[in-house]
Structures are given as structure tokens and as C-alpha cells.
């Protein structure tokens, strides 16, 4: 299967650490990327190639991957991190792009 | 700085063809070996990949859209386009264009296309 599974809803207390996960066979041997989307805005790349953070993204965001699971960790979550987060990867054919269903992150 | 901007009609009638263009500025669409992609998001739902085109003209699209999708590139205008035919209400979505390097960045601001009579 080329589907990617994310927890639909996750909450975290302000200043605490939260780990968002993305699971699927499509992640084996390929790279995951993560996107943050706030209401009414286009998605924003926050991590790519499993472990790379684009310039301008706070270093409290970090990424990792192992086997069929990719993770995005926010260390010391801030109120402005409240958003929807989507993972993404190509499937094993290298052509078909798959997005996860998204995680709605609430910062309490 | 690379920027992308979608344009096209915001309203399309059922069974007709949705046509959108993504204008690329800040870099030549033909001078860099990237894919250029389309992603859509139905209201209140998640992101869905539509397809992408390489600067060479090679295209790939989501099999779930079958043969309804055509993606083309116009290097003279520094833009690429999406056509989706035989649209239904299920095609109502915000449509985004983005550069695809194996990850999507940057994105256009998106354009809402509503399918309705």
C-alpha cells in the first residue's frame, strides 16, 4: 500500500514536546517531508529528506525516520505551532506522490 | 526569490474542463531540472497530489484521476498548466502549484475552484 497514516488529532501543552508520526510502506527506502498548514494559508515546508530543515524554520522542529515511520518532533511547542501537519512521500515506483491524511495539532 | 502564482476561473460548470495556469517568477522553469506540480485540497479535507511535469516535458499524474488530467509546460512564458476535464462537484477544491524537488517548496497561494452550475 502507498497510503500514509497520521494521527488525526494531537494536542500538546505549551512549551512541551510533541512527536507527530507518519506511517506507511511507502516510507521504506524513501524520504519523507513535512508541511505545516494554518487556516487559510498554503502549506509550508518544515522538513524534507527526513532530516533537513529549510531556512527560516525554527530549530525546535526536527525530523527523523526509521523503517516505515517518519516523525516530526516539536521541542518546546509554541502557540504559533498550532496548525495542520501533513507528511508526504513518493511511493516505491518513484512517481506517485502520497500525502498523509494530516494531523491537527492543538497547543493547549 | 522563486515565486509561484496560480490563475484561472474560480467557477467551472459540471462536465466542463477546469483550466489553471501557474506562473513562475524568480527562476527559469526550463533551466533547472525540477518537477513542477499540482496539489489540491477539497474544503475541510487534506492535501491530494494531482500530478507533476518535468522541465523536459515528462508528466506523471495521480492514477485516481485516470485520464482526466493534462499537465503541460510553456517555457516561453515560464509557466505550467493544469487541465482537468469532465469535472464534478467532487473536484471543488483549492488548487496549489508548487516546485517539486522530491518535496514541495515553494507553493503558490492557491486558488479556489468551485464546480457548480
PDB file of C-alpha atoms in Angstrom, chain A residues 31 33 35 37 40-45 47-49 54 84 86 88 90 94-101, chain B residues 35 39 41 45-49 52 60-64 96 100-110:
ATOM      1  CA  UNK A  31      12.226  10.194   2.075  1.00  0.00           C
ATOM      2  CA  UNK A  33       8.720  15.642   4.012  1.00  0.00           C
ATOM      3  CA  UNK A  35       4.215  20.539   5.778  1.00  0.00           C
ATOM      4  CA  UNK A  37      -0.706  24.499   7.159  1.00  0.00           C
ATOM      5  CA  UNK A  40      -6.498  29.991   5.005  1.00  0.00           C
ATOM      6  CA  UNK A  41      -2.832  29.592   4.108  1.00  0.00           C
ATOM      7  CA  UNK A  42      -0.863  27.487   1.678  1.00  0.00           C
ATOM      8  CA  UNK A  43       1.171  24.624   3.135  1.00  0.00           C
ATOM      9  CA  UNK A  44       4.678  25.465   4.295  1.00  0.00           C
ATOM     10  CA  UNK A  45       7.580  23.043   4.070  1.00  0.00           C
ATOM     11  CA  UNK A  47      11.202  19.390   6.950  1.00  0.00           C
ATOM     12  CA  UNK A  48      12.461  17.421   3.989  1.00  0.00           C
ATOM     13  CA  UNK A  49      14.623  14.427   3.160  1.00  0.00           C
ATOM     14  CA  UNK A  54      14.511  24.744   5.468  1.00  0.00           C
ATOM     15  CA  UNK A  84      -2.417  21.032  10.473  1.00  0.00           C
ATOM     16  CA  UNK A  86       0.945  16.719   6.601  1.00  0.00           C
ATOM     17  CA  UNK A  88       4.419  13.277   2.213  1.00  0.00           C
ATOM     18  CA  UNK A  90       6.746   9.185  -3.098  1.00  0.00           C
ATOM     19  CA  UNK A  94       9.188   6.863  -7.533  1.00  0.00           C
ATOM     20  CA  UNK A  95       6.416   8.602  -9.379  1.00  0.00           C
ATOM     21  CA  UNK A  96       3.280   8.650  -7.309  1.00  0.00           C
ATOM     22  CA  UNK A  97       3.188  11.222  -4.575  1.00  0.00           C
ATOM     23  CA  UNK A  98       1.307  10.374  -1.405  1.00  0.00           C
ATOM     24  CA  UNK A  99       0.219  12.721   1.337  1.00  0.00           C
ATOM     25  CA  UNK A 100      -0.744  11.574   4.780  1.00  0.00           C
ATOM     26  CA  UNK A 101      -4.219  12.413   5.986  1.00  0.00           C
TER      27      UNK A 101
ATOM     28  CA  UNK B  35       9.379  18.841 -11.447  1.00  0.00           C
ATOM     29  CA  UNK B  39      -1.863  19.636  -5.418  1.00  0.00           C
ATOM     30  CA  UNK B  41      -7.387  20.390  -1.186  1.00  0.00           C
ATOM     31  CA  UNK B  45     -10.087  17.993   3.788  1.00  0.00           C
ATOM     32  CA  UNK B  46      -6.452  17.048   3.321  1.00  0.00           C
ATOM     33  CA  UNK B  47      -3.946  17.519   0.550  1.00  0.00           C
ATOM     34  CA  UNK B  48      -4.077  15.389  -2.576  1.00  0.00           C
ATOM     35  CA  UNK B  49      -1.457  15.164  -5.267  1.00  0.00           C
ATOM     36  CA  UNK B  52       3.656  16.926 -11.940  1.00  0.00           C
ATOM     37  CA  UNK B  60       3.020  11.873 -14.121  1.00  0.00           C
ATOM     38  CA  UNK B  61      -0.378  12.100 -12.549  1.00  0.00           C
ATOM     39  CA  UNK B  62      -2.413  10.533  -9.801  1.00  0.00           C
ATOM     40  CA  UNK B  63      -3.940   7.324 -11.179  1.00  0.00           C
ATOM     41  CA  UNK B  64      -7.149   8.053  -9.282  1.00  0.00           C
ATOM     42  CA  UNK B  96      -1.997  24.747  -5.484  1.00  0.00           C
ATOM     43  CA  UNK B 100       8.697  19.573  -6.734  1.00  0.00           C
ATOM     44  CA  UNK B 101      12.231  18.614  -5.816  1.00  0.00           C
ATOM     45  CA  UNK B 102      11.097  15.443  -4.146  1.00  0.00           C
ATOM     46  CA  UNK B 103       9.461  17.829  -1.685  1.00  0.00           C
ATOM     47  CA  UNK B 104       7.164  20.720  -2.475  1.00  0.00           C
ATOM     48  CA  UNK B 105       8.669  24.161  -1.984  1.00  0.00           C
ATOM     49  CA  UNK B 106       7.690  26.879  -2.595  1.00  0.00           C
ATOM     50  CA  UNK B 107       3.932  26.777  -3.031  1.00  0.00           C
ATOM     51  CA  UNK B 108       1.626  29.209  -4.736  1.00  0.00           C
ATOM     52  CA  UNK B 109      -1.035  30.858  -2.615  1.00  0.00           C
ATOM     53  CA  UNK B 110      -3.710  28.592  -4.035  1.00  0.00           C
TER      54      UNK B 110
END
